[in-house]
Structures are given as structure tokens and as C-alpha cells.
XYZ file of C-alpha atoms in Angstrom:
709
model
C 0.000 0.000 0.000
C 1.381 3.384 -1.012
C 2.171 5.894 1.730
C -0.223 8.802 1.162
C 1.282 11.163 3.759
C 2.364 13.661 1.104
C -1.039 13.719 -0.602
C -2.802 14.038 2.739
C -0.571 16.915 3.829
C -1.247 18.765 0.587
C -4.991 18.088 0.790
C -5.090 19.280 4.388
C -3.344 22.559 3.474
C -5.985 23.209 0.830
C -8.753 22.338 3.291
C -7.299 24.655 5.927
C -7.132 27.497 3.424
C -10.728 26.904 2.337
C -12.151 26.555 5.855
C -10.308 29.690 6.981
C -12.541 31.648 4.596
C -15.745 30.267 6.110
C -17.894 31.826 8.786
C -18.546 29.852 11.952
C -22.000 28.973 10.673
C -20.579 27.747 7.363
C -18.018 25.608 9.176
C -20.717 24.066 11.345
C -22.816 23.335 8.253
C -20.022 21.058 6.985
C -20.271 18.733 9.988
C -23.594 17.173 8.966
C -23.726 14.131 6.699
C -25.692 16.268 4.234
C -23.138 19.072 4.147
C -24.500 22.370 2.869
C -23.127 24.211 -0.130
C -21.063 27.345 0.384
C -21.770 28.970 -2.938
C -19.634 32.052 -2.407
C -16.580 29.801 -2.049
C -17.554 27.386 -4.828
C -18.220 24.501 -2.420
C -21.097 22.335 -3.645
C -23.401 20.407 -1.337
C -22.155 16.928 -0.519
C -23.823 13.927 1.116
C -21.360 11.698 2.954
C -23.831 8.866 3.472
C -23.218 6.084 1.000
C -23.115 2.312 1.395
C -21.005 -0.350 -0.333
C -21.131 -3.472 1.798
C -21.204 -5.824 -1.193
C -21.637 -3.451 -4.099
C -22.743 0.166 -4.463
C -26.002 0.230 -2.518
C -29.296 2.085 -2.488
C -28.680 4.299 -5.526
C -30.034 2.276 -8.400
C -28.340 -0.339 -10.549
C -24.949 -1.761 -9.523
C -23.153 -5.090 -9.513
C -24.390 -7.044 -6.510
C -21.793 -9.283 -4.914
C -22.580 -11.943 -2.311
C -23.261 -10.612 1.166
C -20.050 -9.872 3.111
C -20.149 -13.122 5.114
C -20.363 -15.064 1.847
C -17.324 -13.265 0.463
C -15.473 -13.963 3.705
C -16.078 -17.670 3.087
C -13.886 -17.396 -0.014
C -10.861 -16.956 2.298
C -9.027 -14.912 -0.362
C -7.844 -11.396 0.446
C -6.689 -10.615 -3.111
C -10.148 -11.402 -4.470
C -11.557 -9.023 -1.852
C -9.260 -6.308 -3.172
C -10.702 -6.839 -6.661
C -14.200 -6.512 -5.239
C -13.293 -3.244 -3.517
C -11.798 -1.877 -6.736
C -14.908 -2.793 -8.748
C -17.163 -1.103 -6.199
C -15.029 2.047 -6.343
C -15.101 2.003 -10.146
C -18.877 1.737 -10.237
C -19.201 4.323 -7.485
C -17.117 6.744 -9.546
C -19.077 6.001 -12.720
C -22.337 6.726 -10.941
C -20.994 9.793 -9.106
C -19.661 11.285 -12.333
C -23.084 11.122 -13.960
C -25.170 12.005 -10.914
C -23.095 15.102 -10.114
C -23.119 16.230 -13.746
C -26.915 16.239 -13.490
C -26.825 18.200 -10.246
C -27.914 15.131 -8.250
C -26.057 15.211 -4.914
C -28.563 13.141 -3.002
C -27.967 10.570 -0.284
C -26.211 7.361 -1.468
C -24.637 9.175 -4.412
C -21.315 10.340 -2.998
C -17.896 8.683 -2.824
C -17.633 8.192 0.943
C -18.713 4.605 1.470
C -19.638 3.485 4.990
C -18.078 0.055 4.538
C -16.661 -2.386 5.559
C -18.265 -3.683 8.743
C -15.366 -5.247 10.657
C -17.188 -5.979 13.889
C -16.586 -9.485 15.204
C -19.490 -11.908 14.772
C -19.200 -13.106 18.373
C -22.747 -14.455 18.830
C -24.773 -16.340 16.180
C -27.969 -14.591 17.256
C -26.826 -11.183 16.026
C -28.927 -10.153 13.042
C -26.236 -8.024 11.415
C -23.502 -10.642 11.607
C -23.842 -11.373 7.897
C -22.555 -7.860 7.195
C -19.217 -8.866 8.733
C -16.332 -11.125 7.728
C -17.069 -13.548 10.531
C -15.830 -14.385 14.001
C -12.052 -14.347 13.634
C -10.050 -11.126 14.095
C -7.191 -12.302 11.863
C -9.405 -13.273 8.908
C -11.459 -10.101 9.358
C -8.283 -8.001 9.406
C -6.807 -9.529 6.260
C -10.023 -9.302 4.245
C -10.855 -5.841 5.550
C -7.420 -4.420 4.735
C -7.582 -5.628 1.137
C -11.185 -4.457 0.677
C -10.164 -0.981 1.833
C -7.074 -0.983 -0.406
C -9.224 -1.925 -3.378
C -11.862 0.676 -2.582
C -9.454 3.562 -1.943
C -6.980 2.684 -4.694
C -3.284 3.348 -4.876
C -3.108 6.494 -6.948
C -2.324 10.066 -5.950
C -6.098 10.669 -5.724
C -8.267 8.438 -3.577
C -10.652 6.418 -5.757
C -13.314 6.208 -3.033
C -13.221 6.619 0.743
C -13.769 3.562 2.944
C -15.077 3.590 6.517
C -14.349 1.031 9.248
C -17.476 0.439 11.324
C -18.847 0.178 14.003
C -16.059 1.236 16.371
C -15.557 -0.750 18.362
C -17.303 -3.226 20.679
C -20.581 -3.762 18.861
C -22.501 -6.901 17.901
C -26.031 -6.725 19.289
C -28.578 -7.075 20.668
C -30.268 -4.921 18.031
C -33.397 -4.255 20.083
C -31.534 -2.378 22.827
C -28.540 -1.009 20.941
C -29.534 2.611 21.557
C -29.311 2.293 25.350
C -27.078 -0.768 25.764
C -23.720 -0.756 27.546
C -21.325 -3.407 26.211
C -18.929 -4.357 28.978
C -15.680 -5.832 27.701
C -12.388 -6.487 29.453
C -9.259 -4.885 28.038
C -8.028 -8.386 27.257
C -11.091 -9.194 25.147
C -10.960 -5.796 23.487
C -7.339 -6.091 22.360
C -7.494 -9.832 21.694
C -10.757 -9.885 19.728
C -12.670 -6.639 19.216
C -9.974 -4.123 18.225
C -7.424 -5.912 15.960
C -9.405 -5.533 12.727
C -9.949 -1.807 13.307
C -6.275 -1.426 14.144
C -5.246 -3.151 10.914
C -7.535 -1.018 8.765
C -6.182 2.186 10.332
C -2.487 1.344 10.564
C -2.075 -0.832 7.456
C -4.781 0.243 4.996
C -4.973 3.928 5.962
C -8.767 3.758 6.026
C -10.153 7.246 5.494
C -13.031 7.135 7.968
C -14.141 5.347 11.124
C -17.734 5.127 12.318
C -18.695 4.893 15.969
C -21.315 2.462 17.257
C -24.705 3.175 18.820
C -24.047 1.515 22.149
C -21.876 2.442 25.088
C -18.709 0.486 25.765
C -17.667 0.246 29.401
C -19.925 3.163 30.259
C -19.033 5.671 27.536
C -21.057 6.174 24.322
C -18.981 4.969 21.374
C -19.447 8.211 19.422
C -18.097 10.244 22.341
C -15.637 7.793 23.861
C -12.470 9.243 25.360
C -10.558 5.966 25.505
C -11.532 4.545 22.109
C -11.544 7.738 20.072
C -8.841 9.859 21.684
C -6.413 7.494 23.425
C -6.574 4.569 20.989
C -7.714 5.780 17.569
C -6.066 9.191 17.291
C -3.433 8.602 19.960
C -2.005 5.102 19.752
C -2.918 4.423 16.105
C -2.309 7.998 14.813
C -5.548 8.017 12.805
C -5.754 11.200 10.754
C -8.924 10.656 8.739
C -12.413 11.696 9.814
C -14.755 10.098 12.356
C -18.485 9.813 11.773
C -21.310 8.875 14.084
C -23.682 6.062 13.314
C -27.008 7.465 12.204
C -28.797 9.384 14.927
C -26.449 7.825 17.503
C -25.572 11.181 19.063
C -29.169 11.910 20.053
C -29.027 8.626 21.956
C -26.624 10.357 24.372
C -29.482 12.315 25.971
C -32.521 10.300 24.885
C -31.390 6.770 25.792
C -27.910 6.585 27.335
C -28.762 9.518 29.615
C -25.139 10.662 29.780
C -26.186 14.200 28.799
C -29.335 16.231 29.346
C -29.686 18.296 26.178
C -28.931 18.010 22.470
C -26.375 20.800 22.832
C -24.504 18.811 25.461
C -24.606 15.704 23.262
C -23.264 17.581 20.248
C -20.456 18.984 22.376
C -19.558 15.614 23.918
C -19.264 14.003 20.481
C -17.318 16.842 18.854
C -14.919 17.234 21.774
C -14.134 13.504 21.607
C -13.306 13.823 17.911
C -16.547 12.941 16.101
C -16.285 15.128 13.009
C -19.427 14.146 11.132
C -22.956 13.699 12.438
C -25.154 11.222 10.652
C -28.322 12.634 12.120
C -29.419 16.111 13.146
C -27.912 16.716 16.593
C -25.135 18.879 15.138
C -27.831 21.382 14.168
C -27.385 22.370 17.832
C -23.647 22.960 17.410
C -23.860 26.758 17.305
C -26.009 26.657 20.430
C -23.351 24.512 22.090
C -20.788 27.119 21.035
C -22.888 29.932 22.491
C -23.124 27.994 25.763
C -19.339 27.660 25.878
C -19.469 23.871 25.467
C -17.332 23.789 22.317
C -14.732 26.098 20.827
C -14.506 27.431 17.296
C -11.136 25.647 17.052
C -12.852 22.276 17.533
C -15.473 23.079 14.897
C -12.745 24.258 12.545
C -10.652 21.118 13.038
C -13.553 18.830 12.158
C -14.452 20.907 9.102
C -10.826 20.703 7.958
C -10.735 16.914 8.357
C -13.926 16.525 6.326
C -12.829 18.864 3.560
C -9.463 17.082 3.502
C -11.306 13.898 2.544
C -13.064 15.693 -0.299
C -9.766 17.098 -1.561
C -8.174 13.640 -1.354
C -11.025 12.365 -3.537
C -10.262 15.030 -6.108
C -13.716 16.538 -5.771
C -12.407 20.078 -6.130
C -9.383 19.658 -8.387
C -10.539 16.775 -10.581
C -8.798 13.454 -11.255
C -8.341 10.636 -13.753
C -11.390 8.955 -12.225
C -13.635 11.681 -13.656
C -13.357 9.864 -16.986
C -14.762 6.526 -15.773
C -17.840 6.018 -17.960
C -21.298 4.999 -16.806
C -21.006 1.866 -18.933
C -18.719 0.372 -16.265
C -21.782 -0.130 -14.052
C -22.756 -3.806 -14.016
C -20.456 -4.535 -16.957
C -19.562 -8.074 -18.028
C -16.246 -8.229 -16.132
C -17.831 -7.036 -12.897
C -20.677 -9.532 -13.131
C -18.161 -12.331 -13.705
C -16.295 -11.382 -10.529
C -19.563 -11.366 -8.557
C -20.439 -14.809 -9.892
C -16.959 -16.089 -9.094
C -17.235 -14.847 -5.501
C -20.618 -16.565 -5.179
C -19.238 -19.882 -6.453
C -16.110 -19.793 -4.326
C -17.991 -18.719 -1.200
C -20.541 -21.551 -1.124
C -19.623 -24.071 1.574
C -20.244 -27.794 1.123
C -21.108 -28.948 4.640
C -22.107 -32.545 3.907
C -21.868 -34.875 0.921
C -22.372 -38.627 1.063
C -21.712 -38.896 -2.678
C -25.030 -37.418 -3.847
C -23.178 -34.392 -5.240
C -22.400 -33.468 -7.898
C -25.724 -34.398 -9.448
C -25.331 -36.823 -12.352
C -27.492 -35.628 -15.234
C -27.415 -39.060 -16.837
C -29.172 -40.580 -13.832
C -31.811 -37.930 -13.224
C -34.940 -37.577 -15.301
C -36.954 -35.521 -12.820
C -35.486 -33.182 -10.204
C -37.613 -31.750 -7.424
C -36.874 -28.252 -6.134
C -38.799 -27.195 -3.047
C -38.608 -24.556 -0.367
C -39.422 -20.885 0.294
C -35.962 -19.661 -0.763
C -35.797 -21.628 -4.015
C -37.388 -18.883 -6.102
C -36.771 -15.961 -3.760
C -34.979 -12.819 -4.888
C -34.853 -11.593 -1.300
C -32.730 -14.604 -0.354
C -30.164 -13.575 -2.974
C -29.493 -10.055 -1.808
C -28.857 -9.753 1.946
C -29.108 -6.214 3.312
C -27.403 -2.939 2.301
C -27.798 -3.956 -1.332
C -28.077 -2.232 -4.656
C -30.444 -3.018 -7.514
C -29.590 -5.582 -10.166
C -30.827 -5.462 -13.749
C -31.269 -9.227 -13.623
C -31.727 -11.781 -10.861
C -31.211 -15.536 -11.092
C -32.799 -17.478 -8.247
C -31.682 -20.974 -7.302
C -34.713 -22.449 -9.057
C -33.955 -20.491 -12.224
C -30.295 -21.481 -12.093
C -31.220 -25.160 -11.748
C -33.795 -24.924 -14.549
C -31.246 -23.317 -16.875
C -28.551 -25.867 -16.075
C -30.915 -28.862 -16.214
C -31.795 -28.011 -19.791
C -34.287 -29.976 -21.866
C -33.312 -33.424 -20.634
C -34.322 -33.059 -16.983
C -37.823 -32.131 -15.850
C -37.718 -29.763 -12.896
C -40.714 -29.891 -10.566
C -41.136 -27.001 -8.127
C -43.055 -26.353 -4.918
C -42.701 -23.409 -2.566
C -43.272 -25.954 0.210
C -44.122 -23.435 2.901
C -44.017 -19.744 3.693
C -40.670 -18.383 4.838
C -41.933 -18.194 8.424
C -45.743 -17.900 8.595
C -48.094 -20.836 9.069
C -49.573 -20.690 5.589
C -49.083 -19.203 2.130
C -52.764 -18.505 1.369
C -54.687 -16.620 4.027
C -57.832 -18.794 4.063
C -56.038 -22.120 3.756
C -55.126 -24.750 6.331
C -51.783 -24.410 8.066
C -48.864 -25.661 5.959
C -51.003 -25.440 2.819
C -48.027 -26.064 0.500
C -46.431 -29.008 2.267
C -48.419 -31.740 0.515
C -47.359 -30.270 -2.824
C -43.742 -30.480 -1.679
C -44.178 -34.130 -0.668
C -45.840 -34.908 -4.010
C -42.982 -33.173 -5.810
C -40.468 -35.344 -3.932
C -42.428 -38.516 -4.673
C -42.349 -37.759 -8.397
C -38.635 -36.870 -8.473
C -35.392 -38.833 -8.708
C -33.668 -36.389 -6.339
C -34.752 -33.346 -4.364
C -33.183 -29.962 -3.615
C -34.682 -28.347 -0.492
C -33.933 -24.638 -0.503
C -34.504 -23.145 2.942
C -33.096 -20.434 5.192
C -33.676 -16.799 6.047
C -33.512 -13.414 4.349
C -33.039 -9.808 5.440
C -36.564 -9.678 6.892
C -35.618 -12.334 9.458
C -32.001 -11.413 10.186
C -30.907 -7.839 9.781
C -30.821 -4.459 11.430
C -33.134 -3.013 14.049
C -35.513 -0.643 12.328
C -35.230 -2.230 8.877
C -38.498 -2.993 7.121
C -39.901 -6.325 8.228
C -37.492 -6.853 11.086
C -40.073 -6.866 13.833
C -38.950 -10.461 14.374
C -36.575 -10.021 17.350
C -35.547 -6.611 15.910
C -33.502 -8.417 13.292
C -31.719 -10.734 15.723
C -32.453 -14.452 15.920
C -34.081 -15.830 19.057
C -32.252 -19.122 18.627
C -30.464 -21.170 15.971
C -33.554 -22.862 14.561
C -35.097 -22.274 11.174
C -38.742 -21.199 11.342
C -40.843 -24.194 12.423
C -42.616 -24.408 9.072
C -39.262 -24.915 7.349
C -38.075 -27.531 9.824
C -41.288 -29.480 9.227
C -40.803 -29.132 5.469
C -37.323 -30.645 5.658
C -38.546 -33.543 7.768
C -41.581 -34.317 5.591
C -39.687 -34.142 2.299
C -36.721 -36.129 3.609
C -39.121 -38.841 4.834
C -40.090 -39.565 1.209
C -36.723 -41.281 0.946
C -35.326 -39.757 -2.224
C -31.721 -38.489 -2.431
C -32.047 -35.103 -0.747
C -29.789 -32.041 -0.720
C -30.434 -29.019 1.485
C -29.382 -25.662 0.052
C -29.245 -23.210 2.948
C -29.464 -19.484 2.232
C -28.692 -17.605 5.419
C -26.081 -15.307 6.866
C -25.334 -16.991 10.162
C -25.060 -20.276 12.039
C -28.238 -22.359 11.800
C -29.228 -25.533 13.658
C -28.662 -28.206 11.002
C -28.584 -31.222 13.309
C -31.554 -32.919 11.612
C -30.276 -32.295 8.086
C -26.805 -33.466 9.083
C -28.226 -36.780 10.313
C -30.913 -37.361 7.686
C -30.088 -35.585 4.420
C -27.551 -36.676 1.810
C -25.950 -33.314 1.195
C -25.908 -29.748 2.538
C -24.680 -26.732 0.560
C -24.493 -23.364 2.324
C -25.035 -20.622 -0.267
C -25.282 -17.606 2.101
C -26.961 -14.645 0.329
C -25.093 -15.166 -2.942
C -25.867 -11.974 -4.849
C -28.206 -11.092 -7.696
C -27.228 -13.976 -9.963
C -26.241 -16.357 -7.211
C -28.672 -19.014 -8.395
C -26.438 -19.718 -11.364
C -23.416 -20.197 -9.114
C -25.358 -22.606 -6.900
C -26.541 -24.608 -9.901
C -22.993 -24.805 -11.315
C -21.853 -26.364 -8.035
C -24.782 -28.740 -7.676
C -24.211 -30.140 -11.162
C -20.429 -30.235 -10.816
C -19.394 -27.639 -13.377
C -17.071 -26.477 -10.605
C -16.168 -27.787 -7.174
C -17.367 -26.070 -3.987
C -14.429 -24.627 -2.050
C -15.763 -22.145 0.519
C -14.816 -22.346 4.196
C -16.864 -21.337 7.214
C -15.872 -17.903 8.614
C -18.091 -18.673 11.620
C -18.727 -21.660 13.861
C -21.934 -23.611 13.292
C -22.849 -24.636 16.836
C -24.942 -27.695 17.692
C -26.985 -25.538 20.084
C -26.682 -22.531 22.395
C -26.171 -24.575 25.564
C -23.332 -23.146 27.642
C -23.026 -19.967 25.590
C -23.162 -16.726 27.588
C -26.206 -14.481 27.406
C -26.439 -12.443 24.203
C -25.789 -9.282 26.223
C -22.591 -10.733 27.731
C -19.579 -9.543 25.711
C -17.064 -11.907 27.286
C -15.562 -14.343 24.789
C -15.944 -17.399 27.024
C -17.241 -20.376 25.004
C -17.730 -18.151 21.933
C -16.120 -18.663 18.521
C -13.655 -21.397 17.652
C -10.848 -19.819 19.677
C -12.717 -20.147 22.977
C -15.347 -22.846 22.376
C -15.492 -25.495 25.090
C -17.487 -28.155 23.285
C -17.655 -29.774 19.881
C -19.139 -27.746 17.034
C -21.526 -29.152 14.448
C -19.493 -27.562 11.661
C -16.302 -25.784 12.785
C -14.825 -22.501 11.639
C -12.585 -23.088 8.597
C -14.463 -26.208 7.503
C -15.764 -26.905 4.012
C -15.668 -29.902 1.683
C -14.805 -30.055 -2.020
C -15.342 -32.554 -4.829
C -11.614 -33.218 -4.745
C -9.567 -34.840 -2.000
C -6.846 -32.402 -0.997
C -4.395 -33.166 1.771
C -1.393 -31.372 3.203
C 1.262 -34.028 2.710
C 4.255 -32.151 4.109
C 5.066 -29.009 6.065
C 8.298 -27.650 7.463
C 9.670 -24.478 8.991
C 12.216 -22.551 6.967
C 14.896 -21.251 9.301
C 15.010 -20.565 13.049
C 12.317 -18.594 14.876
C 13.072 -15.720 17.247
C 10.928 -13.178 19.052
C 11.642 -10.651 16.308
C 11.250 -12.729 13.151
C 8.275 -13.797 11.078
C 7.959 -17.505 10.354
C 8.062 -19.069 6.900
C 6.470 -22.468 6.392
C 6.834 -24.604 3.294
C 3.607 -26.530 2.732
C 3.015 -29.267 0.162
C -0.574 -30.004 -0.855
C -1.852 -32.761 -3.106
C -5.244 -33.406 -4.668
C -5.668 -37.157 -4.363
C -9.194 -37.010 -5.796
C -10.561 -37.207 -9.329
C -12.011 -33.672 -9.548
C -10.085 -30.424 -9.953
C -10.781 -27.994 -7.145
C -9.736 -24.940 -5.210
C -8.688 -25.595 -1.623
C -7.776 -23.269 1.239
C -4.585 -24.117 3.091
C -4.914 -22.936 6.689
C -2.282 -22.506 9.385
C -3.182 -22.233 13.062
C -0.945 -21.462 16.043
C -1.203 -22.556 19.653
C 0.813 -21.087 22.522
C 1.962 -24.057 24.585
C 3.146 -22.205 27.705
C 1.341 -18.987 28.552
C -1.717 -18.910 30.833
C -2.759 -15.798 28.886
C -3.123 -17.687 25.597
C -6.526 -18.186 23.956
C -8.135 -21.445 25.036
C -7.712 -23.298 21.755
C -5.724 -22.043 18.761
C -5.805 -19.140 16.286
C -5.758 -18.801 12.516
C -2.493 -17.131 11.509
C -2.195 -17.719 7.734
C -4.325 -18.935 4.820
C -3.871 -19.375 1.088
C -6.316 -20.454 -1.622
C -4.807 -22.773 -4.212
C -6.174 -24.530 -7.312
C -5.239 -28.162 -7.918
C -6.052 -30.431 -10.830
C -6.841 -34.049 -10.038
C -3.614 -35.713 -8.905
C -1.698 -32.413 -8.823
C 0.733 -31.545 -6.039
C 2.002 -28.049 -5.229
C 4.410 -26.552 -2.738
C 3.670 -23.161 -1.182
C 5.647 -20.922 1.124
C 3.369 -19.271 3.678
C 4.302 -16.543 6.117
C 3.168 -16.319 9.731
C 3.696 -12.871 11.192
C 5.641 -12.488 14.407
C 2.528 -10.922 15.978
C 0.797 -14.326 15.874
C 2.917 -15.348 18.891
C 1.587 -12.511 21.049
C -0.721 -12.941 23.981
C -2.818 -10.188 25.559
C -2.782 -9.580 29.301
C -5.534 -8.176 31.498
C -4.306 -4.614 30.862
C -4.685 -5.092 27.119
C -0.942 -5.194 26.542
C 0.483 -7.533 23.904
C 3.711 -9.447 24.294
C 5.309 -12.824 23.650
C 4.983 -14.879 26.819
C 6.141 -18.291 25.666
C 9.079 -20.140 24.152
C 7.046 -23.025 22.778
C 4.370 -22.972 20.093
C 2.658 -25.487 17.883
C 1.717 -24.803 14.283
C -0.923 -26.778 12.425
C -0.887 -26.828 8.607
C -3.919 -28.335 6.916
C -7.216 -27.673 5.159
C -9.120 -27.120 8.405
C -8.692 -26.458 12.093
C -6.854 -29.115 14.093
C -9.917 -29.955 16.228
C -11.262 -33.503 16.321
C -14.579 -32.609 14.663
C -12.859 -31.054 11.627
C -10.602 -34.090 11.359
C -13.609 -36.407 11.430
C -15.525 -34.385 8.834
C -12.639 -33.924 6.383
C -10.958 -37.278 6.884
C -7.560 -35.597 7.136
C -5.561 -34.188 10.026
C -3.339 -31.103 9.853
C 0.413 -31.607 10.118
C 1.837 -30.416 13.448
C 5.060 -28.457 13.753
C 6.704 -27.804 17.113
C 8.304 -24.372 17.404
C 10.863 -23.365 20.015
C 12.148 -19.800 20.009
C 15.903 -19.593 19.531
C 18.168 -17.315 21.510
C 16.139 -17.685 24.697
């Protein structure tokens, strides 16, 4: 990543010169997300609020990638960089045209409030599918590359990324406006902060967004420790900070840490919150009159915000002004979206039923509420596609003329019936009939953004977007049981953004393919995998638990018994797990050179595909501290690499494990190496017994002893 210190210094000088010509009122008008124009100085209006979680969102047509959790399952940071670059390209193409038509509305700027690098600590959280999963290392690597792709590497920033929601934030949605997340310094620096730190210190992310909740008593958009000591102090962040939307009014309305809107505006600004998504900063001049804020503070925030606009070339122009509108949803971008959908699908079970053999199937049954659902393709924070391909449509297209495809909705997504005057489960007999008349059955079930999402989103009255438990809606569980009982070869295609209770399907169905929310044309990708045009190769970025027994309350932010690093019992499907149609094994692994406290480790890994199908595979390396009582309970991912192997092919890779992987975190939040002995595991999964049983292969273990001790 290029060092942009020179460009930032020059942009800041221009911003300082411009802001110096503004009145106090004009400066204050720049601190709202819908910044006002200052016509006398040639400053047009600008709306900072734009979204790009998995494609340019909410502003018309754009390439729609799989939801973030589905892209995380690809386990490929370079592919994430390509995604970020495509989003920036389309964002520029749209901005160029919108601004030329005088359209400076919301969702049409170049400041994208993405990525979401919160840790998916609890499977009940409705917004977890916006994240890259439960692991801070994976989240860091994917987030850094997404930001690099989005912001570009030229003298002018292509688009501005935003790391959100800083910092300890992952539900519950229903009480997020008054909730206080209590986290130890150890958990903060071991789990909740590393991804934010990486995006700031490695990727030079332009913006950071604060969360709605309080953390350890302080509201996150006015937090002395997080914003001043850590972000701007320890990490030297020099971009701008924005509030989550209407979070600052929560200070006096819900958190009760202030009494008036003026006090809330002052608390946020004085802590370093430059931009208000909301309207509380309309009280900024009143706060100034009351002596709660100084003009210097208002000026500093205005300068930071205008610096971002100068860095984007919005005043001086740039090469990106020539990106044509035709780049939006172009062929190359759609191909990348389809590739991410294919590579992100996770094959959780396969007794040999997959890939489907066209020569043996005359009639294929497709049932389930998500089979022909567009909503199940898109996730939340999405754009609009010019074409959608559902799973049913993808299967119909791939089946061609030789295979009859029978379809039944099977049941409503969550309600008792499809037709209002009908008996309960009015579509289930049709689903059973479909199965009886088919040679094999695809059951397409799961959730969509109306069942797991954000508090306040349309339709999310169901637990405010969070899940009450890990179960599918009862109507879907009954559908699976009734269709499976017919006795035909049965494959479950799950479309969801989080861990789901799949115990019944695991015991009774022949195959399970997790498709996440695969994007506008995701149905084609799913069909390609089902029929074996390509091999599944995604890996779980989250743990699929058997149940919630022993897990802390949702409101408890301690990491005990959460995620693969701290879990105390066997998972149903572990983090890092996913099958392929090949049979890849790590056949050899060795350390290259001695290991000291100061050096990174290099590991030479040999992988071989002993199967008959070509496939991608993800080589994973985990580390375990063998000495320190401060170490995480289990082990931690410390390197990964996606590799393609033809049938019978063997390849040797050199993978690097950063020195920081040996660190532990103490109760004060301080990191240091506290051990001389470590164990590395090189394989295609975690080293836990469940992964070994599911994959049929065990990672190679390497003992590491620090030299010079």
C-alpha cells in the first residue's frame, strides 16, 4: 500500500485554506452528513452517506456481490481487493453522472460506509452477515484488502472507505440505543480491536464510524478511551470520524449521559466525532454559544472533512472523472460477482449425492421458500440488479431440456400458511408430491433480510432483526422432515447469513450446501456447483454450533465459550471447515529457518489433490501457545492461502506467519510474547477432532521453540 502522507498533507493545506474563509455557521454546516453548499466559495453540497457493503447500494443499478459473510467464506484477500476496486469504479461512474446532473442526493457520494469489521461473536446477532465472521485475523486480512481496493493506490483516492462500528458492537439490536457493552481490556485487544487497528495502521482507512451503544460506560461516538487514546493517539488516525445514524441523540434520549442536544453535540465533537449522521449537530452553534465547544474544535472537524473531499479530487478533478457509466454492471464485474458466489458456497455434507449426475436424473424436485426468492439472494445494504437468477432459475437453466424440474414453494418463509384462508402448511403436501415424483430433491430453505438484519429495517419486527435461537422457522423444519421422509436423495441448500441448527439435516439428508446470500445472480453459481461444473471450495468464517447450551447471554460480551478460539465443546461444523469434490491433503510441512521473538515464520507446505475432480482448496495454518496462561483457550488462525489443484496435482507453497501471531494479551490489554514453545498446524481445516472427522484428514503439526532464549 502506497504511503499517502504527502497527498494528505497537501490536501489538508488546501482544506485549511478553504475553511479559513468560512464563517462559523458555514463551518458548522459542513459537519452534517448532508453538508450544505457554500456557494460564495464554490463549495457544492455533498452527502457523505453512501453504502457499499457488497456493491454500491441504495442508488439504483450496480453489480451485486454476495453478502459480506459469503465473500469472507472465499478466504481470499486478493479477491476481496478486486471486489473493492470494482465497487469504487462503479461508485465513480455513478458519481460522475449524478453530479453532472446536479444530483447530490444521499447514497450518491464517494464516501462509502463500509466495511463492517465488527466481530461476529454471537450467532444470534442479526447483522452478523454484514461482517467477515468471528475471527479477528481473517477479518483483518479481508478488511485491509477491501479498503485498499476501494481507496486505490493512486495520488487521488478512488473512493473513501469507513471502518465500522467502532468498536465493541454486535447486538442485541433491540436495545442497541441504550445498551452498555462491557468488555475487558483483554477481550478488546485480543478480539474486538485488531481488525480496526489493521484497517487504520495498514490500509490507511479514510473514515471510522462509531457504534450506537456504550462500551464500558461511555457512548462509542463520544468515547475518550476509544476515540482519543486509541484511535487518534495510539494508532495515529488522521482521517475523519463519523457517528452512526442518529447515535448522538441517543446520548441524551437513551444513554442519559447528557441532558440536552447541545450537550450531546459537544460531547461528540470534543471527543473527535467530526461528522454527524443525524441532526444533533444542528445544535452545534447553540453549544458554542453555551461555551461547550470552541470554534477551534469546529474548525478542526471541518478541515478533516474537507481534507477527505480534496483527497477524492472533488475540487481539483482526477483521472477517475473519466470513468464512464457503462462500467456499471459490466460483463467483467458480473463475472467477478459470480466467481465470488461460487467460491464462497460451503459444502457442509456430501455422502456422494453431489455433484448431481445428469445421466441418472430424469426428474429433479426443487422445493422450499428460498428456491425462487430474490430476497434470499441479496442480503441487506444492497443495490439493484438489472437481472436476478434465483436458485430455481439457475437449476432450470442448467438442467436443460433433458431433466424435468418440478417445483413447490413448500411453505411460507416463516408464517403458518401461504394462502390466508387455507389450512396451516397449505403447501407441504405439494412439496411431498414433488419429492415422490422426483429422482432427487433440492430443499432450498433459510432466512432473508426480513428475518435477520438491522433493528428498524423494514420487516425486522422479528426479534428486531436478531435471531431468538439457531432454529429455522418451524414451518421450514417441518418441510425438511416431511420431504426427507419420502426417501429420495435429498440435498439441502441453505441461504442464510449466520449459524443455523442443522442437526436434523446433518443426520438425515444426503448433502448440505451453504449458499449464504449469494448476490443477484447467485442461483447460477449454486446450480454450477450442484451439477459439478465447478467444485465447492468455501470455508466457514463462523462456527456452526450444535446448540446454544453453555453460551453466555447475548448481552454478555465476554468471549468465554464463543467462537472457535474459545469454544469449550464440539461444534456441528467448525470454523474453517468446508468440503470439495476433490480430495486435498497437506502431505508435508516444514519451517524454513530458526524462529526468534523478532522474526516472522516461513512455512513450506506441500498439498496434493488425491481425488478425481479439480478444485480450489484453502490451506490454513493455526498457532497454539503451549506455555502462557494468557493464551486463547484453543488455537488461532495465523495464515491462509487459496490454491487450485487439478486431479492428482501436487504443489508446494511458502506461507508466512507474522511475528505478531505469537503474542498474547494480558488483562491490561498489553500484547507481548509470553512463551518459548508454540505449535503450528498446517492443513485444510482447524486441528480440532470434529474437523478431522468431517474432512478425513488431520493437519500436520510443527513444534516451534524460540531460539536465543
